[in-house]
Amino acid sequence: MYLVADINVEICAAKSCKLCTQYCPEANTILYSDEMGKDQGFKYGSAYVAVDRCKGCAQCVWVCDNMAKNNAIKMIMIDQLPKAALTDNITYGEKSTTAVLASPVVG
Amino acid sequence: MSLDYVKFSNGFEKFMPKEYRDMVEHGPFGKKVSVSQVGSFKEVLEEHPMCAGCAMTLFIRLAMVAFPNPEDTITVGTAGCGRLAISQAAIPFVYGNYGDQNGVASGLSRGLRLRFGDKPKDVVVMAGDGGTADIGFQQVLHSWFRKERFTTIMLDNEVYGNTGGQESGMTNRGAVLKMAPLGKKFEKMDMVQMAKVAGCAYVATVVPNNPRRVESVIKKAVLIAREVGSTYIQAYTSCNIEYAIPTDKVMEDAKAVENDRYQFTEYVSEEAKQYLTERYGYKEFLAKPAAAIPNKA
């Protein structure tokens, strides 16, 4: 098993700084969804991780903890994530994306 | 070299992979996108084999977001880590033989001007410190002296990271590396000063711990290279493998190095300032209003 980044929607949707989306070295990996936060009653949308593209470097964790001071991202073993976003389940919209969360582990 | 090359041929949409469909329908082509919008549109850079947490990868990603017209851009590279990512983008990439990237870009830039006339086609060279300051040094300098109109970006990781850690001209004096166990005996080359002496219209040093600044620098360099002359960006993009930087401390290292020896610097020639102001509406180069004279009475 290996580590991937996991973003706490509750904390992220309260601030919505989007710094992690700008500092992730991998393209199309940390994405942003308006629905993920607002539909759950939070003020803003939330960032989320396409775990099939995450290489587990944890730069987003440093940025979230030290630059944004939000402490919203943790590294977690992928088989400990009940549901996560995968590239195949992500839909791009005009100004945001939406993701259908599913178990990231096959079988 | 137009929006047409990223469109589907009739009847082929359903056979294209999802990533390709997303890129055509929700990519940055023909739109104005910025770094503050990343995460909300499909970026042109795809999956690639560069190391986890690589600062060079982050810089390349930001650069590709910052290109003013990605559909009218060609990147040129050479051997080194960077080409592993640069080649995996929906932007045409020319792989020069080691060291000749600026020669290739010179011909390409001239050819595109002959073929397309006044319609801007941007040529951007992205190569490592070895490719730019060591092996490609002659062609880099000559392209600048000839005032070839394209952008040269040095991805400066201060080591030959791709081949096991040999020192390059851009390695700092005294640095001990796997293949330079006695430490480097000479100073880091001052390519910024050389770029100015050679007549570059725009020269900047930047570190990727400030994405918006990277975006601003790339945009200016590419726009100036369209008409004014050569432009040069030197970016510190640490090698976390050869310099043993834990991946989650890469941005901390970038910040420390920026404060130590890689401060943001920007040189813009007077001609380039005028060009950016008149052609693209940049306001930062306008003369500042004179300060009010304090009333002596």
Tab-separated table of N, CA and C in Angstrom, chain A:
chain	number	residue	atom	x	y	z
A	1	MET	N	0.840	-1.208	0.000
A	1	MET	CA	0.000	0.000	0.000
A	1	MET	C	0.869	1.250	0.000
A	2	TYR	N	0.289	2.344	-0.303
A	2	TYR	CA	1.060	3.579	-0.372
A	2	TYR	C	0.212	4.766	0.084
A	3	LEU	N	0.914	5.860	0.370
A	3	LEU	CA	0.235	7.036	0.910
A	3	LEU	C	-0.280	7.944	-0.202
A	4	VAL	N	-1.438	8.514	0.023
A	4	VAL	CA	-1.954	9.566	-0.859
A	4	VAL	C	-2.473	10.694	0.032
A	5	ALA	N	-2.638	11.865	-0.577
A	5	ALA	CA	-3.147	13.004	0.187
A	5	ALA	C	-4.664	12.917	0.313
A	6	ASP	N	-5.156	13.312	1.470
A	6	ASP	CA	-6.599	13.330	1.693
A	6	ASP	C	-6.977	14.672	2.312
A	7	ILE	N	-7.945	15.348	1.692
A	7	ILE	CA	-8.312	16.697	2.129
A	7	ILE	C	-9.611	16.654	2.937
A	8	ASN	N	-9.564	17.243	4.124
A	8	ASN	CA	-10.747	17.327	4.971
A	8	ASN	C	-11.687	18.402	4.410
A	9	VAL	N	-12.834	17.960	3.893
A	9	VAL	CA	-13.755	18.879	3.215
A	9	VAL	C	-14.262	19.958	4.170
A	10	GLU	N	-14.528	19.569	5.389
A	10	GLU	CA	-15.095	20.519	6.351
A	10	GLU	C	-14.162	21.700	6.591
A	11	ILE	N	-12.874	21.409	6.779
A	11	ILE	CA	-11.906	22.496	7.021
A	11	ILE	C	-11.674	23.281	5.732
A	12	CYS	N	-11.502	22.559	4.618
A	12	CYS	CA	-11.175	23.203	3.342
A	12	CYS	C	-12.297	24.135	2.894
A	13	ALA	N	-13.541	23.684	3.041
A	13	ALA	CA	-14.674	24.471	2.541
A	13	ALA	C	-14.955	25.694	3.412
A	14	ALA	N	-14.333	25.767	4.562
A	14	ALA	CA	-14.510	26.962	5.395
A	14	ALA	C	-13.580	28.082	4.934
A	15	LYS	N	-12.441	27.704	4.326
A	15	LYS	CA	-11.444	28.713	3.921
A	15	LYS	C	-11.325	28.829	2.400
A	16	SER	N	-11.240	27.691	1.742
A	16	SER	CA	-11.172	27.658	0.278
A	16	SER	C	-10.040	28.509	-0.291
A	17	CYS	N	-8.843	28.326	0.235
A	17	CYS	CA	-7.719	29.164	-0.210
A	17	CYS	C	-7.161	28.701	-1.556
A	18	LYS	N	-7.364	27.437	-1.905
A	18	LYS	CA	-6.917	26.857	-3.187
A	18	LYS	C	-5.392	26.833	-3.352
A	19	LEU	N	-4.655	27.054	-2.281
A	19	LEU	CA	-3.190	27.047	-2.432
A	19	LEU	C	-2.670	25.686	-2.864
A	20	CYS	N	-3.255	24.618	-2.324
A	20	CYS	CA	-2.756	23.275	-2.654
A	20	CYS	C	-2.900	22.989	-4.141
A	21	THR	N	-3.954	23.543	-4.771
A	21	THR	CA	-4.127	23.293	-6.208
A	21	THR	C	-2.993	23.940	-7.006
A	22	GLN	N	-2.445	25.038	-6.477
A	22	GLN	CA	-1.374	25.748	-7.195
A	22	GLN	C	0.009	25.161	-6.921
A	23	TYR	N	0.171	24.502	-5.774
A	23	TYR	CA	1.499	24.028	-5.386
A	23	TYR	C	1.728	22.544	-5.649
A	24	CYS	N	0.701	21.813	-6.040
A	24	CYS	CA	0.899	20.392	-6.334
A	24	CYS	C	1.771	20.272	-7.578
A	25	PRO	N	2.856	19.502	-7.532
A	25	PRO	CA	3.708	19.394	-8.719
A	25	PRO	C	3.040	18.650	-9.874
A	26	GLU	N	2.029	17.861	-9.566
A	26	GLU	CA	1.383	17.066	-10.610
A	26	GLU	C	0.166	17.812	-11.169
A	27	ALA	N	0.038	17.825	-12.481
A	27	ALA	CA	-1.107	18.494	-13.104
A	27	ALA	C	-2.364	17.644	-12.963
A	28	ASN	N	-3.518	18.301	-12.916
A	28	ASN	CA	-4.822	17.626	-12.868
A	28	ASN	C	-4.948	16.648	-11.702
A	29	THR	N	-4.311	16.951	-10.594
A	29	THR	CA	-4.313	16.019	-9.463
A	29	THR	C	-5.096	16.565	-8.273
A	30	ILE	N	-4.767	17.780	-7.821
A	30	ILE	CA	-5.623	18.399	-6.803
A	30	ILE	C	-6.584	19.326	-7.544
A	31	LEU	N	-7.836	18.968	-7.502
A	31	LEU	CA	-8.856	19.704	-8.251
A	31	LEU	C	-9.804	20.406	-7.280
A	32	TYR	N	-10.694	21.215	-7.843
A	32	TYR	CA	-11.577	22.003	-6.998
A	32	TYR	C	-13.025	21.784	-7.419
A	33	SER	N	-13.873	21.575	-6.419
A	33	SER	CA	-15.292	21.362	-6.712
A	33	SER	C	-16.140	22.300	-5.871
A	34	ASP	N	-16.992	23.082	-6.537
A	34	ASP	CA	-17.949	23.925	-5.805
A	34	ASP	C	-18.940	23.053	-5.043
A	35	GLU	N	-19.401	21.996	-5.700
A	35	GLU	CA	-20.461	21.159	-5.107
A	35	GLU	C	-20.019	20.462	-3.834
A	36	MET	N	-18.753	20.057	-3.809
A	36	MET	CA	-18.283	19.232	-2.696
A	36	MET	C	-18.439	19.947	-1.357
A	37	GLY	N	-18.350	21.259	-1.358
A	37	GLY	CA	-18.522	21.985	-0.111
A	37	GLY	C	-19.924	22.547	0.039
A	38	LYS	N	-20.346	23.282	-0.987
A	38	LYS	CA	-21.619	24.008	-0.875
A	38	LYS	C	-22.806	23.066	-0.703
A	39	ASP	N	-22.799	21.923	-1.395
A	39	ASP	CA	-23.907	20.984	-1.280
A	39	ASP	C	-24.032	20.400	0.120
A	40	GLN	N	-22.907	20.442	0.859
A	40	GLN	CA	-22.953	19.927	2.235
A	40	GLN	C	-23.192	21.057	3.241
A	41	GLY	N	-23.531	22.229	2.722
A	41	GLY	CA	-23.877	23.329	3.612
A	41	GLY	C	-22.705	24.193	4.042
A	42	PHE	N	-21.537	23.966	3.455
A	42	PHE	CA	-20.388	24.791	3.823
A	42	PHE	C	-20.368	26.067	2.993
A	43	LYS	N	-19.515	26.988	3.431
A	43	LYS	CA	-19.509	28.310	2.804
A	43	LYS	C	-18.998	28.281	1.365
A	44	TYR	N	-17.904	27.529	1.138
A	44	TYR	CA	-17.283	27.492	-0.183
A	44	TYR	C	-17.244	26.064	-0.714
A	45	GLY	N	-16.627	25.904	-1.896
A	45	GLY	CA	-16.354	24.579	-2.413
A	45	GLY	C	-15.113	24.016	-1.727
A	46	SER	N	-14.686	22.854	-2.183
A	46	SER	CA	-13.518	22.226	-1.556
A	46	SER	C	-12.567	21.677	-2.619
A	47	ALA	N	-11.298	21.639	-2.252
A	47	ALA	CA	-10.329	20.934	-3.096
A	47	ALA	C	-10.420	19.444	-2.792
A	48	TYR	N	-10.037	18.617	-3.752
A	48	TYR	CA	-9.992	17.172	-3.525
A	48	TYR	C	-8.887	16.576	-4.396
A	49	VAL	N	-8.528	15.340	-4.093
A	49	VAL	CA	-7.369	14.728	-4.747
A	49	VAL	C	-7.818	13.599	-5.672
A	50	ALA	N	-7.345	13.637	-6.917
A	50	ALA	CA	-7.528	12.487	-7.811
A	50	ALA	C	-6.440	11.480	-7.411
A	51	VAL	N	-6.811	10.503	-6.599
A	51	VAL	CA	-5.790	9.670	-5.949
A	51	VAL	C	-5.003	8.796	-6.923
A	52	ASP	N	-5.545	8.549	-8.107
A	52	ASP	CA	-4.795	7.735	-9.062
A	52	ASP	C	-3.627	8.519	-9.666
A	53	ARG	N	-3.608	9.842	-9.492
A	53	ARG	CA	-2.498	10.640	-9.999
A	53	ARG	C	-1.565	11.087	-8.886
A	54	CYS	N	-1.978	10.965	-7.639
A	54	CYS	CA	-1.171	11.464	-6.509
A	54	CYS	C	0.064	10.579	-6.344
A	55	LYS	N	1.257	11.227	-6.282
A	55	LYS	CA	2.498	10.476	-6.094
A	55	LYS	C	2.931	10.459	-4.628
A	56	GLY	N	2.142	11.074	-3.757
A	56	GLY	CA	2.405	10.971	-2.319
A	56	GLY	C	3.557	11.804	-1.804
A	57	CYS	N	3.868	12.927	-2.449
A	57	CYS	CA	5.028	13.713	-2.018
A	57	CYS	C	4.752	14.535	-0.766
A	58	ALA	N	3.482	14.829	-0.501
A	58	ALA	CA	3.073	15.578	0.701
A	58	ALA	C	3.460	17.049	0.666
A	59	GLN	N	3.764	17.582	-0.519
A	59	GLN	CA	4.005	19.028	-0.585
A	59	GLN	C	2.755	19.813	-0.220
A	60	CYS	N	1.595	19.278	-0.595
A	60	CYS	CA	0.337	19.964	-0.274
A	60	CYS	C	0.134	20.031	1.231
A	61	VAL	N	0.606	19.002	1.945
A	61	VAL	CA	0.453	18.997	3.404
A	61	VAL	C	1.273	20.147	3.999
A	62	TRP	N	2.499	20.327	3.505
A	62	TRP	CA	3.355	21.407	4.007
A	62	TRP	C	2.732	22.763	3.692
A	63	VAL	N	2.237	22.897	2.478
A	63	VAL	CA	1.637	24.176	2.073
A	63	VAL	C	0.395	24.476	2.923
A	64	CYS	N	-0.448	23.459	3.125
A	64	CYS	CA	-1.689	23.657	3.888
A	64	CYS	C	-1.381	23.965	5.359
A	65	ASP	N	-0.376	23.284	5.916
A	65	ASP	CA	-0.040	23.496	7.331
A	65	ASP	C	0.709	24.801	7.557
A	66	ASN	N	1.686	25.094	6.685
A	66	ASN	CA	2.610	26.199	6.969
A	66	ASN	C	2.286	27.498	6.248
A	67	MET	N	1.740	27.421	5.062
A	67	MET	CA	1.428	28.653	4.338
A	67	MET	C	-0.021	29.067	4.586
A	68	ALA	N	-0.938	28.112	4.427
A	68	ALA	CA	-2.358	28.442	4.610
A	68	ALA	C	-2.767	28.352	6.076
A	69	LYS	N	-2.021	27.603	6.878
A	69	LYS	CA	-2.321	27.401	8.317
A	69	LYS	C	-3.702	26.771	8.526
A	70	ASN	N	-4.082	25.898	7.598
A	70	ASN	CA	-5.396	25.272	7.712
A	70	ASN	C	-5.349	23.837	8.249
A	71	ASN	N	-4.238	23.177	8.096
A	71	ASN	CA	-4.079	21.781	8.554
A	71	ASN	C	-5.218	20.879	8.062
A	72	ALA	N	-5.564	21.037	6.804
A	72	ALA	CA	-6.712	20.280	6.281
A	72	ALA	C	-6.286	19.015	5.537
A	73	ILE	N	-4.990	18.849	5.254
A	73	ILE	CA	-4.567	17.709	4.420
A	73	ILE	C	-3.718	16.746	5.247
A	74	LYS	N	-4.019	15.486	5.113
A	74	LYS	CA	-3.241	14.440	5.787
A	74	LYS	C	-2.858	13.382	4.750
A	75	MET	N	-1.718	12.727	4.982
A	75	MET	CA	-1.350	11.600	4.134
A	75	MET	C	-1.977	10.346	4.747
A	76	ILE	N	-2.543	9.526	3.889
A	76	ILE	CA	-3.250	8.347	4.403
A	76	ILE	C	-3.027	7.169	3.447
A	77	MET	N	-2.931	5.976	4.023
A	77	MET	CA	-2.780	4.791	3.174
A	77	MET	C	-4.026	4.634	2.288
A	78	ILE	N	-3.787	4.359	1.041
A	78	ILE	CA	-4.911	4.392	0.099
A	78	ILE	C	-5.999	3.379	0.465
A	79	ASP	N	-5.617	2.254	1.063
A	79	ASP	CA	-6.663	1.273	1.413
A	79	ASP	C	-7.423	1.672	2.684
A	80	GLN	N	-7.000	2.761	3.325
A	80	GLN	CA	-7.737	3.261	4.485
A	80	GLN	C	-8.756	4.336	4.080
A	81	LEU	N	-8.754	4.686	2.791
A	81	LEU	CA	-9.717	5.676	2.301
A	81	LEU	C	-10.980	4.945	1.842
A	82	PRO	N	-12.113	5.144	2.517
A	82	PRO	CA	-13.321	4.427	2.057
A	82	PRO	C	-13.752	4.871	0.665
A	83	LYS	N	-13.655	6.192	0.420
A	83	LYS	CA	-14.045	6.698	-0.898
A	83	LYS	C	-13.086	7.796	-1.329
A	84	ALA	N	-12.836	7.866	-2.605
A	84	ALA	CA	-11.922	8.893	-3.114
A	84	ALA	C	-12.270	9.191	-4.566
A	85	ALA	N	-11.701	10.287	-5.077
A	85	ALA	CA	-11.926	10.652	-6.479
A	85	ALA	C	-10.891	9.970	-7.363
A	86	LEU	N	-11.354	9.471	-8.489
A	86	LEU	CA	-10.468	8.875	-9.493
A	86	LEU	C	-10.705	9.613	-10.809
A	87	THR	N	-9.665	9.733	-11.614
A	87	THR	CA	-9.753	10.535	-12.841
A	87	THR	C	-10.971	10.155	-13.698
A	88	ASP	N	-11.266	8.860	-13.789
A	88	ASP	CA	-12.380	8.418	-14.640
A	88	ASP	C	-13.729	8.936	-14.152
A	89	ASN	N	-13.814	9.283	-12.866
A	89	ASN	CA	-15.100	9.715	-12.292
A	89	ASN	C	-15.192	11.225	-12.123
A	90	ILE	N	-14.268	11.950	-12.731
A	90	ILE	CA	-14.248	13.411	-12.589
A	90	ILE	C	-14.802	14.059	-13.857
A	91	THR	N	-15.700	15.021	-13.661
A	91	THR	CA	-16.279	15.744	-14.800
A	91	THR	C	-15.891	17.204	-14.698
A	92	TYR	N	-15.367	17.728	-15.788
A	92	TYR	CA	-15.008	19.149	-15.817
A	92	TYR	C	-16.218	19.961	-16.246
A	93	GLY	N	-16.417	21.101	-15.555
A	93	GLY	CA	-17.493	22.004	-15.925
A	93	GLY	C	-16.926	23.312	-16.416
A	94	GLU	N	-17.769	24.348	-16.421
A	94	GLU	CA	-17.299	25.646	-16.913
A	94	GLU	C	-16.298	26.285	-15.951
A	95	LYS	N	-16.632	26.273	-14.653
A	95	LYS	CA	-15.757	26.939	-13.686
A	95	LYS	C	-15.346	26.050	-12.532
A	96	SER	N	-15.723	24.802	-12.566
A	96	SER	CA	-15.447	23.918	-11.445
A	96	SER	C	-15.474	22.481	-11.956
A	97	THR	N	-15.207	21.564	-11.076
A	97	THR	CA	-15.298	20.158	-11.471
A	97	THR	C	-16.231	19.446	-10.503
A	98	THR	N	-16.686	18.283	-10.906
A	98	THR	CA	-17.450	17.448	-9.971
A	98	THR	C	-16.849	16.056	-9.993
A	99	ALA	N	-16.926	15.378	-8.850
A	99	ALA	CA	-16.353	14.039	-8.767
A	99	ALA	C	-17.335	13.098	-8.088
A	100	VAL	N	-17.496	11.931	-8.666
A	100	VAL	CA	-18.261	10.877	-8.006
A	100	VAL	C	-17.257	10.044	-7.224
A	101	LEU	N	-17.402	10.009	-5.910
A	101	LEU	CA	-16.418	9.306	-5.092
A	101	LEU	C	-16.705	7.808	-5.091
A	102	ALA	N	-15.637	7.039	-5.121
A	102	ALA	CA	-15.784	5.582	-5.115
A	102	ALA	C	-14.605	4.977	-4.375
A	103	SER	N	-14.701	3.705	-4.064
A	103	SER	CA	-13.582	3.044	-3.397
A	103	SER	C	-12.367	3.051	-4.320
A	104	PRO	N	-11.210	3.515	-3.825
A	104	PRO	CA	-10.044	3.591	-4.705
A	104	PRO	C	-9.336	2.252	-4.889
A	105	VAL	N	-9.717	1.256	-4.116
A	105	VAL	CA	-9.033	-0.037	-4.196
A	105	VAL	C	-9.914	-1.017	-4.953
A	106	VAL	N	-9.356	-1.609	-5.978
A	106	VAL	CA	-10.113	-2.556	-6.800
A	106	VAL	C	-10.055	-3.939	-6.150
A	107	GLY	N	-11.200	-4.619	-6.100
A	107	GLY	CA	-11.224	-5.984	-5.612
A	107	GLY	C	-11.340	-6.096	-4.098
